[in-house]
CSV table of C-alpha atoms in Angstrom, one decimal:
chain,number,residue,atom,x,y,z
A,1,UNK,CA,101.6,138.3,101.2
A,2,UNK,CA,103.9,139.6,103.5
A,3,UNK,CA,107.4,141.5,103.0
A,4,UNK,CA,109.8,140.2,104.8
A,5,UNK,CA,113.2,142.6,105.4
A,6,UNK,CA,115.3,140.5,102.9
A,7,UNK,CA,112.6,141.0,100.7
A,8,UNK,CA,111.5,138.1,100.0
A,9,UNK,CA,107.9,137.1,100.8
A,10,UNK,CA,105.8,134.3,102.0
A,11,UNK,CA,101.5,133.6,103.1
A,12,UNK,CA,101.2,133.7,106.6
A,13,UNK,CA,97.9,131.7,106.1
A,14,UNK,CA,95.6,135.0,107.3
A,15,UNK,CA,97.9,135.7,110.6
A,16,UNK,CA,98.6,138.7,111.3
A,17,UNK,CA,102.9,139.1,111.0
A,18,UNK,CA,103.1,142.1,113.8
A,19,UNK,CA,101.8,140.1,116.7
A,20,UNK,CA,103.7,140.5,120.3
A,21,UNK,CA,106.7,137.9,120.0
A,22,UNK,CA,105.8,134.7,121.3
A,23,UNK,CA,108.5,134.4,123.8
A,24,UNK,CA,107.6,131.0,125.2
A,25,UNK,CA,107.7,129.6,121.8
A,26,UNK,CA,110.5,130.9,121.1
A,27,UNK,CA,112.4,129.6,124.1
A,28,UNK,CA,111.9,125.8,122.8
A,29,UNK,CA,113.3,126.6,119.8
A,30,UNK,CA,110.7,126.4,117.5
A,31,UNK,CA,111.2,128.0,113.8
A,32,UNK,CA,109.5,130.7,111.9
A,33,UNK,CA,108.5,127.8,109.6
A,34,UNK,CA,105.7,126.0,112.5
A,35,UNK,CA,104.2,129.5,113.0
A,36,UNK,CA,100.3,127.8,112.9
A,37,UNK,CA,100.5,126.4,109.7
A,38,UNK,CA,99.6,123.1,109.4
A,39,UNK,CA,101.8,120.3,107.8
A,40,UNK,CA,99.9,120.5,104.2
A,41,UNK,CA,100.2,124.0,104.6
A,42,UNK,CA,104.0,123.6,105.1
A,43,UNK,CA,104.6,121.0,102.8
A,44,UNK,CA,102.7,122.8,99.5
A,45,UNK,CA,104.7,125.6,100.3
A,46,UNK,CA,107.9,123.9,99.9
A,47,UNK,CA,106.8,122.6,97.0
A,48,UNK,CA,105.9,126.0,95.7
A,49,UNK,CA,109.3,127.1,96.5
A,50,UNK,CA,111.0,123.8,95.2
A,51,UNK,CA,108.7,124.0,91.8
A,52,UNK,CA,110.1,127.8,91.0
A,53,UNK,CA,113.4,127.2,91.9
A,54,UNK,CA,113.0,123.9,89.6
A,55,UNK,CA,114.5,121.7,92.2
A,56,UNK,CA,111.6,119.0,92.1
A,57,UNK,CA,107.8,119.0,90.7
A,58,UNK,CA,105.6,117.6,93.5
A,59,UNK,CA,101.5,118.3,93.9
A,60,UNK,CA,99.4,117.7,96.2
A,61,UNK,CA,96.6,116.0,94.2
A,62,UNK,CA,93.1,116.9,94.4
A,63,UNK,CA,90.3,115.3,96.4
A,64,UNK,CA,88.7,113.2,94.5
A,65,UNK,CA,84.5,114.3,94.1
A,66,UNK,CA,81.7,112.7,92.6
A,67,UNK,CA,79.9,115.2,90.8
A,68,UNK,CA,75.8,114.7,90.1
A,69,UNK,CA,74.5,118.1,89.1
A,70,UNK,CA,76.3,121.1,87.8
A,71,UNK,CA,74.3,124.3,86.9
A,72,UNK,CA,75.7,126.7,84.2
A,73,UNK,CA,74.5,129.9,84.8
A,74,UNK,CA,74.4,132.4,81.7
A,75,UNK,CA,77.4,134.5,81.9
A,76,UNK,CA,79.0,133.4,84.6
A,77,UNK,CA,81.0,130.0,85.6
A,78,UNK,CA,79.5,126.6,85.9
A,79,UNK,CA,78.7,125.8,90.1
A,80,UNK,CA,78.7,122.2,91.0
A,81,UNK,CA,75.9,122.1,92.9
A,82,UNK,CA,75.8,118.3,94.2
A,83,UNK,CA,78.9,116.5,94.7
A,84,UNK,CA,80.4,113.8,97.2
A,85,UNK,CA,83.9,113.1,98.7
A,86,UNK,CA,85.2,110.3,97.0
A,87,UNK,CA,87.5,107.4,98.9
A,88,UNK,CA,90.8,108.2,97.3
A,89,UNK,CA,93.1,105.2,96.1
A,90,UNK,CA,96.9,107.0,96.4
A,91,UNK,CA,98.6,109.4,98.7
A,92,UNK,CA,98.1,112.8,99.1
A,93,UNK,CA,101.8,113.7,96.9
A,94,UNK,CA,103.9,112.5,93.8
A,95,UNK,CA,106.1,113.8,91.7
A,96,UNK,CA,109.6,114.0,90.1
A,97,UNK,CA,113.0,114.5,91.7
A,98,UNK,CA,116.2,114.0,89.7
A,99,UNK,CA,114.8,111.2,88.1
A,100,UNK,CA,113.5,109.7,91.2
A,101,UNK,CA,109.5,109.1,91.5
A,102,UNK,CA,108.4,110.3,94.7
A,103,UNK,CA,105.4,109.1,96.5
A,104,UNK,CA,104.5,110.6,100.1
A,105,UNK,CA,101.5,110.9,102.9
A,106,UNK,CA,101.6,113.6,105.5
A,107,UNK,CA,100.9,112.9,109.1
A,108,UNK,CA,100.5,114.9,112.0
A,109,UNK,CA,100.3,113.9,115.9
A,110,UNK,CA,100.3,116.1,119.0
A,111,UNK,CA,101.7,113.0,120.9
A,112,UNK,CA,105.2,113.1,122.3
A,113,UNK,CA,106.5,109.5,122.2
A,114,UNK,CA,104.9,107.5,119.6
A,115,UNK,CA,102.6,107.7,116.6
A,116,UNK,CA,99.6,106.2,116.4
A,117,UNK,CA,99.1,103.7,113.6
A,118,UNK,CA,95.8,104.5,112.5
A,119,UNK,CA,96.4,107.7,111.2
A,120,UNK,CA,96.9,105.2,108.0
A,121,UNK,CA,94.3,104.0,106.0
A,122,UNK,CA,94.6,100.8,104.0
A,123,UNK,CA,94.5,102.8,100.9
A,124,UNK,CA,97.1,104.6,101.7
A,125,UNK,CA,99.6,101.1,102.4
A,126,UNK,CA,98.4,99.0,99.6
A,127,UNK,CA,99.6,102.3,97.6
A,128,UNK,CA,103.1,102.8,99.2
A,129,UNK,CA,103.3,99.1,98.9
A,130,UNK,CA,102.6,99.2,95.1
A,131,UNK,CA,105.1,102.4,94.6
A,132,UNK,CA,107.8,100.5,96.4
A,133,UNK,CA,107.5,97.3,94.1
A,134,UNK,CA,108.3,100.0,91.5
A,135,UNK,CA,111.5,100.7,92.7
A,136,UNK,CA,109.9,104.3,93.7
A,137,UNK,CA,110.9,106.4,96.8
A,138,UNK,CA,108.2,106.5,99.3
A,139,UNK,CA,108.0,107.4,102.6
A,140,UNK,CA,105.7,109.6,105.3
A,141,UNK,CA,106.4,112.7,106.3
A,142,UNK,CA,105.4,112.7,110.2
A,143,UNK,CA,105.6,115.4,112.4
A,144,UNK,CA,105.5,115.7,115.7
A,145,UNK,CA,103.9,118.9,116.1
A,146,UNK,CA,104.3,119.3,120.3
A,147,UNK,CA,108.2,118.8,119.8
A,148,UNK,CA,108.7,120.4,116.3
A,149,UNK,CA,110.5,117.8,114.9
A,150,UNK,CA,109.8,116.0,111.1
A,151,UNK,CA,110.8,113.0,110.0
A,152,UNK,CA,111.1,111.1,106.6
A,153,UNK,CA,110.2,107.6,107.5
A,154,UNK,CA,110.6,104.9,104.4
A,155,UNK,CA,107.5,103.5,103.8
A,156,UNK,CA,109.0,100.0,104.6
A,157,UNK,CA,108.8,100.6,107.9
A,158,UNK,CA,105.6,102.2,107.9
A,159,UNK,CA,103.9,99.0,106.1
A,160,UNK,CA,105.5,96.4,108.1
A,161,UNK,CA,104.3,98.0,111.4
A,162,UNK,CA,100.7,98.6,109.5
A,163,UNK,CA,101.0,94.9,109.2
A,164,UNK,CA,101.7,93.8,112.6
A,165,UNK,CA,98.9,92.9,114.3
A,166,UNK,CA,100.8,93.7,117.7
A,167,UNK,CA,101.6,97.1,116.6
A,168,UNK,CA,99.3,99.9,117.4
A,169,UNK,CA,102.0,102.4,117.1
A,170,UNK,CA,105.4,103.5,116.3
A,171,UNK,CA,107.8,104.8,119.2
A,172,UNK,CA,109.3,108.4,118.3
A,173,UNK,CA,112.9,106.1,119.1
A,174,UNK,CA,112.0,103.4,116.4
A,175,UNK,CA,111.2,106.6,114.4
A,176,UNK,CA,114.4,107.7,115.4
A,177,UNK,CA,116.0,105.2,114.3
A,178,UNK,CA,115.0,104.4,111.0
A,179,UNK,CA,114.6,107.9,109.6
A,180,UNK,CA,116.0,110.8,108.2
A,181,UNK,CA,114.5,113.8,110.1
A,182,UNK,CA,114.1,117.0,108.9
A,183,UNK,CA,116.0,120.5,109.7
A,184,UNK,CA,113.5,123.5,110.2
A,185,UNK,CA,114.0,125.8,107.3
A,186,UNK,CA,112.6,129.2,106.2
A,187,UNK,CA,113.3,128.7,102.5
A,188,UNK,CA,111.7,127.0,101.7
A,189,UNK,CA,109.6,126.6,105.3
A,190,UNK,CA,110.0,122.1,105.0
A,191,UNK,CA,113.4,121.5,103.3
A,192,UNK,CA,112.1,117.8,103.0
A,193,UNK,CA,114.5,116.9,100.2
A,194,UNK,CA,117.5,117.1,101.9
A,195,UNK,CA,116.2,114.4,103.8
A,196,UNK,CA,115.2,112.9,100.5
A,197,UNK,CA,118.6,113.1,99.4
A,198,UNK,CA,119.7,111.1,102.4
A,199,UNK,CA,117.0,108.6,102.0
A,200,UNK,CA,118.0,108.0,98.2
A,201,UNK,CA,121.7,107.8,98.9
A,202,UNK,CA,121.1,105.1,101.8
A,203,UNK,CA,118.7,103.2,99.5
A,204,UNK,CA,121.1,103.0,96.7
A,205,UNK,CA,123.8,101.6,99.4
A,206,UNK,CA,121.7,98.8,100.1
B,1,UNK,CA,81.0,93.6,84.1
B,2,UNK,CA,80.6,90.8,80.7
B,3,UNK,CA,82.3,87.2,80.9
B,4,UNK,CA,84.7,86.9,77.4
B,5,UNK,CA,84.6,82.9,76.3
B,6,UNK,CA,88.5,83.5,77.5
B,7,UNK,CA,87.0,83.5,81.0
B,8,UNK,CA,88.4,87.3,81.3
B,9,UNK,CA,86.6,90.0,81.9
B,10,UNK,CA,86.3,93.8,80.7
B,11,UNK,CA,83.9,96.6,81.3
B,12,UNK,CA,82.3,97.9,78.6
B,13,UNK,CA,81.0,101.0,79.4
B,14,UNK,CA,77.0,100.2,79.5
B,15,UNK,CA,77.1,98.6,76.1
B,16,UNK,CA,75.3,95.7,74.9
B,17,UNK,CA,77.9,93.4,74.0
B,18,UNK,CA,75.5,90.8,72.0
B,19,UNK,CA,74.5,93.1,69.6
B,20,UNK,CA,74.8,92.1,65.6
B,21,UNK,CA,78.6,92.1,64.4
B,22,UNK,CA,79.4,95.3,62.9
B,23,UNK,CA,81.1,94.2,59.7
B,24,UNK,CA,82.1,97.7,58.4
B,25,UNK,CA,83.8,98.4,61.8
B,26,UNK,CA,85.1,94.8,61.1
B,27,UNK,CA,86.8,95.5,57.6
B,28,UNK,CA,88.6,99.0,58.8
B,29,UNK,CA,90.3,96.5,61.6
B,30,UNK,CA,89.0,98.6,64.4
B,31,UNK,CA,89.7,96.4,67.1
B,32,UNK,CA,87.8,95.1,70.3
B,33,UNK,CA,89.0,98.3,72.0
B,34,UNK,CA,88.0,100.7,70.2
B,35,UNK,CA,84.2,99.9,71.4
B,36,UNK,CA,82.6,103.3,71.7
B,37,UNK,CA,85.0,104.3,74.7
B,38,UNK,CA,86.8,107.4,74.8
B,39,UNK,CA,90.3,107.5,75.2
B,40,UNK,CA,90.7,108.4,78.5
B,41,UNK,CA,88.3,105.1,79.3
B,42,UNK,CA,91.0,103.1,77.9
B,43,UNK,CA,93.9,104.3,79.4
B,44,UNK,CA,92.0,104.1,83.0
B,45,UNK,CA,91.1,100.7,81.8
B,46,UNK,CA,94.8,100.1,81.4
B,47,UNK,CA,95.9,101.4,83.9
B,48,UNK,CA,93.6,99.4,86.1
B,49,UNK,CA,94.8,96.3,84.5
B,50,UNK,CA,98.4,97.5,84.9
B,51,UNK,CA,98.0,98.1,88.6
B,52,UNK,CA,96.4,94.6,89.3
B,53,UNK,CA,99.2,92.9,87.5
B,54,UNK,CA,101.6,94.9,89.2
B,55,UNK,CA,103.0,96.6,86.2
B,56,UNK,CA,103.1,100.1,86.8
B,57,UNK,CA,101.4,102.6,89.1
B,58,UNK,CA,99.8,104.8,86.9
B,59,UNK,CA,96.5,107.4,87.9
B,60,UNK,CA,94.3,109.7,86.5
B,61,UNK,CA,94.8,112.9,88.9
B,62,UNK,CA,91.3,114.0,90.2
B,63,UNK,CA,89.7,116.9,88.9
B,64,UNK,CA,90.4,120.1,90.8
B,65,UNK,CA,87.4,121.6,92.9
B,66,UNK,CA,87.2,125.1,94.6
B,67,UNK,CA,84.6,123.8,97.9
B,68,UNK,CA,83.0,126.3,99.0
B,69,UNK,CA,79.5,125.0,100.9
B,70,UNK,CA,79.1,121.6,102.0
B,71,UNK,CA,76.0,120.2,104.1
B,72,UNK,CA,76.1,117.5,106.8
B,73,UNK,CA,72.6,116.0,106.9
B,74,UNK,CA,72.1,114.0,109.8
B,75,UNK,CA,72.5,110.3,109.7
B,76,UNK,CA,73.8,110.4,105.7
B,77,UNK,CA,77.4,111.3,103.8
B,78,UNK,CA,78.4,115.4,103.6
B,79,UNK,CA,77.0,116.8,100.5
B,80,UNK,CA,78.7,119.1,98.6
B,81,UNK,CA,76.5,122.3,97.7
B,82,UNK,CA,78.6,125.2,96.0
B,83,UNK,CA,82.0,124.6,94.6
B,84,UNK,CA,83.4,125.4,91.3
B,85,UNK,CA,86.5,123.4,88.8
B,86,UNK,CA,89.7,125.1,89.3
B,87,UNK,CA,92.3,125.1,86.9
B,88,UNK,CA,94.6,122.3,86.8
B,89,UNK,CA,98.3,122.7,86.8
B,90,UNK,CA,99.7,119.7,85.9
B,91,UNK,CA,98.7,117.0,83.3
B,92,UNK,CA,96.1,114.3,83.7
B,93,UNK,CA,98.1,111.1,84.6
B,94,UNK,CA,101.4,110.4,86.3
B,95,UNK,CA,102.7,107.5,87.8
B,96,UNK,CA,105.8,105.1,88.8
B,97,UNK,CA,107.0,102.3,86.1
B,98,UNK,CA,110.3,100.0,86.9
B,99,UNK,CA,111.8,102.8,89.2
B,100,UNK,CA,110.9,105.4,86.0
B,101,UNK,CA,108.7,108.5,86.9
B,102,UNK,CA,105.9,109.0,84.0
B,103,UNK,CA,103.7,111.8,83.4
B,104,UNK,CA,101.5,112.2,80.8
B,105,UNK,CA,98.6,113.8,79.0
B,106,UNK,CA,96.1,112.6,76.7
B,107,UNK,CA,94.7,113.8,73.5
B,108,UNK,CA,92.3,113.0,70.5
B,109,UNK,CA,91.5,114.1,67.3
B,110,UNK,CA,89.0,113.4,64.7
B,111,UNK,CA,91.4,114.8,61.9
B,112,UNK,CA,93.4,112.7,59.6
B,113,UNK,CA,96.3,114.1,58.7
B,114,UNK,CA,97.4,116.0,61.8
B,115,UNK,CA,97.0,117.0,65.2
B,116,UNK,CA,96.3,121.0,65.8
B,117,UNK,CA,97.8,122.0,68.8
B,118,UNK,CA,95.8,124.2,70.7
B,119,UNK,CA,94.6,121.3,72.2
B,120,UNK,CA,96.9,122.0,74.7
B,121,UNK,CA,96.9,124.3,77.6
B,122,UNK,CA,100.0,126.2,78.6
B,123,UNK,CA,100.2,124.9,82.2
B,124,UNK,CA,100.1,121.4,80.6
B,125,UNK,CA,103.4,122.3,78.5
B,126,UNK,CA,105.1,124.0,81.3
B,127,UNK,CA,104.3,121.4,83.4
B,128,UNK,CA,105.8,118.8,80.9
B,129,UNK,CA,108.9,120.9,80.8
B,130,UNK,CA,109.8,120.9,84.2
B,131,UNK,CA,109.1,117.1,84.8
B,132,UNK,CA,111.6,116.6,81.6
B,133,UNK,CA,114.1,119.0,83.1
B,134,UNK,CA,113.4,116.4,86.7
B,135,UNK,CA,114.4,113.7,84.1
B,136,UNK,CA,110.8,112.3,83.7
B,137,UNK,CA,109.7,109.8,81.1
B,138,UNK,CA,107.3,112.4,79.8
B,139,UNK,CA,104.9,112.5,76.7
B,140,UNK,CA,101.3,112.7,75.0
B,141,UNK,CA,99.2,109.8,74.6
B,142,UNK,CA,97.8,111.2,71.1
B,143,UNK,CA,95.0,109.5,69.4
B,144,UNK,CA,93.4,109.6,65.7
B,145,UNK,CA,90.2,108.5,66.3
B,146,UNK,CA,89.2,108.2,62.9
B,147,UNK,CA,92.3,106.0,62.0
B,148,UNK,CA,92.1,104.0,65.2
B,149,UNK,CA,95.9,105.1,65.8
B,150,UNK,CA,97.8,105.5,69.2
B,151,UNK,CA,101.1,107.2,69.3
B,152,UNK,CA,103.6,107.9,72.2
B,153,UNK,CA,104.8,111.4,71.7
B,154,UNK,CA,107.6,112.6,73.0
B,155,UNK,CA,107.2,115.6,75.6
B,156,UNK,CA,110.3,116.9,73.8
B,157,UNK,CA,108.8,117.3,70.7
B,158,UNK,CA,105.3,118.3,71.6
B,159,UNK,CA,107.2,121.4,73.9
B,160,UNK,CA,108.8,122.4,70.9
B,161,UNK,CA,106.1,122.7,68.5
B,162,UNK,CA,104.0,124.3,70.8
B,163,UNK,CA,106.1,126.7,70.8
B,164,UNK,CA,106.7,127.3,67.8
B,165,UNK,CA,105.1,130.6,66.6
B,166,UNK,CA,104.6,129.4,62.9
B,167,UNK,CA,103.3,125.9,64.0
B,168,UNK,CA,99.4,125.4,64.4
B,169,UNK,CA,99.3,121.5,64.3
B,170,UNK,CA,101.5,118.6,63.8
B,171,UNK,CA,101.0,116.4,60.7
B,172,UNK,CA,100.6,112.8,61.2
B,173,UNK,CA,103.7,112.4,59.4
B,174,UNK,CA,105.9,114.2,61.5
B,175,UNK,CA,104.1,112.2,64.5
B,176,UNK,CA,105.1,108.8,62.6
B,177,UNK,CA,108.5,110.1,62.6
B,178,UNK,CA,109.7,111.4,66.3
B,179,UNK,CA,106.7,108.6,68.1
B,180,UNK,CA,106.3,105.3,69.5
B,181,UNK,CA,102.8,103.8,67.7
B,182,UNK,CA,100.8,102.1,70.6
B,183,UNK,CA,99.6,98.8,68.9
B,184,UNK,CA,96.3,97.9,70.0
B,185,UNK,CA,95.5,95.4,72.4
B,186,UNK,CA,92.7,93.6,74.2
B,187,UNK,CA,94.0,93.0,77.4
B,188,UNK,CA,95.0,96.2,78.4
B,189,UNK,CA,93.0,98.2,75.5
B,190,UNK,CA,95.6,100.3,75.4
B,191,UNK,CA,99.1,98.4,76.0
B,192,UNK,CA,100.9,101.7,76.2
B,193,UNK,CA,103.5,100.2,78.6
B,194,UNK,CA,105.2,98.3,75.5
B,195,UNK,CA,105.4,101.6,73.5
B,196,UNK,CA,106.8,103.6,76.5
B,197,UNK,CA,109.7,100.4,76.8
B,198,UNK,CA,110.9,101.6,73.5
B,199,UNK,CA,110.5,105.2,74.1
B,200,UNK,CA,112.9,104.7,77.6
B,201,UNK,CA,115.3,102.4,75.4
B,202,UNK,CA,115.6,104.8,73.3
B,203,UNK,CA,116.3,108.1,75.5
B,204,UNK,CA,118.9,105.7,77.6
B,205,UNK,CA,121.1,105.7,74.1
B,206,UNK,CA,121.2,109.1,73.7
């Protein structure tokens, strides 16, 4: 944990704060908030932030692991000691926002112009697709990491392209025009839910 | 997997399902469901048979594991060597119903007359309060085993006794009272989704 001079405080994820300024990142404009951390890292902070300030309850949930043997050693805590990564069958997050269910994947790409369609796994758009039938709000986070730009894209657009078998990507201009990006923040570092807020009033429209 | 003469299916958890009729199960009106599964086998049954008829979007949330060694032997899947359960911080099953955000936990007893709570963990009740606060449709999937009763318990409730200094347990009757009874079923085993109708019927009145 680091202090910061308004005295509030936030992980730097093991980087140490008093490195030489970075001027050449700091000429393109790029927040406090992208210093190396990765989007999960970005996005269970916010939730961190968003959960104490009770502004919405969103986890990340777990991997899912097929245990086979756990040992329990005398006086100390049980150790898994063979397990397997499990195929999951959601997202990576849910949760609860003013009533509204929230269902969301995280994607990253170093690409400039479009994203790449199979970052998705059809796991992962048979369960957006299921969320959405219940009238839930679901959508991708994707980030363009190179430009430092975030974007809430509605899952509706994300599983029709999925489902075009012309598609192979998504231009950063359809992107553009269909979503609701995302202004750097500090606090909390991804202020995704006043895109969310954008997203729900636009929905509601409709 | 065992063929019903209905030409449905259900799992039934490695039992023999030709065995002789159990008449003294038979006489208490224990019903099909009640089969030697544990409660959280029926409510993933459910839930499974929920999310194939497109009824709700409900999942158990994976257990949470601290990795710390995994091997990659050649030519076969990464094994997991060292890792150790974490504690959870949220309850066992949320989900998205009709637009609706449910969380839940799930709980049995052997008792007859009442439910102690220290069954419950504090991060499951704080976690219960803040989805209420996000206007969730939250509660406690609470069964007496020995009665072969299901209730829907309100969050609401459930907070407040828990905290409750002089409180150790609820009684059945005050359960009866302040719950929605799940009535049991055969297809799901545990149609909680009729129960939880009422329960949201209810909270839109007041």
């Amino acid at each position: 944990m680091v202090k910061y001079p308004s005295g509030s405080s936030a992980r730097l994820n093991g980087q140490d704060f008093h490195r030489p300024k970075q001027t050449k990142r700091a000429k393109k404009e790029i927040s406090f908030s992208d210093r190396g951390m990765t989007l999960e890292e970005q996005i269970n902070e916010s939730n961190k932030y968003y959960l104490e300030k009770d502004l919405c309850v969103v986890h990340k949930k777990p991997t899912p692991i097929q245990i086979v043997k756990v040992d329990y050693p005398k006086r100390s805590k049980a150790v898994i000691r063979e397990a397997y990564f499990r195929q999951a069958s959601t997202t990576d997050y849910n949760g609860v926002y003013k009533g509204y269910y929230l269902d969301f994947e995280a994607k990253e790409t170093k690409n400039h112009r479009s994203f790449p369609l199979k970052n998705f796994h059809d796991h992962q758009i048979i369960h957006l697709s299921r969320c959405l039938k219940q009238n839930g709000i679901c959508f991708t986070i994707i980030r363009f990491s190179s430009l430092g730009r975030y974007f809430i894209v509605p899952a509706s657009f994300v599983i029709n392209a999925y489902k075009d078998p012309n598609k192979s990507s998504i231009t950063l201009q359809e992107i553009e025009t269909v979503s609701y990006e995302i202004q750097s923040g500090f606090r909390p570092t991804l202020p995704y839910l006043e895109a969310v807020d954008k997203f729900i009033a636009d929905r509601s429209k409709s």
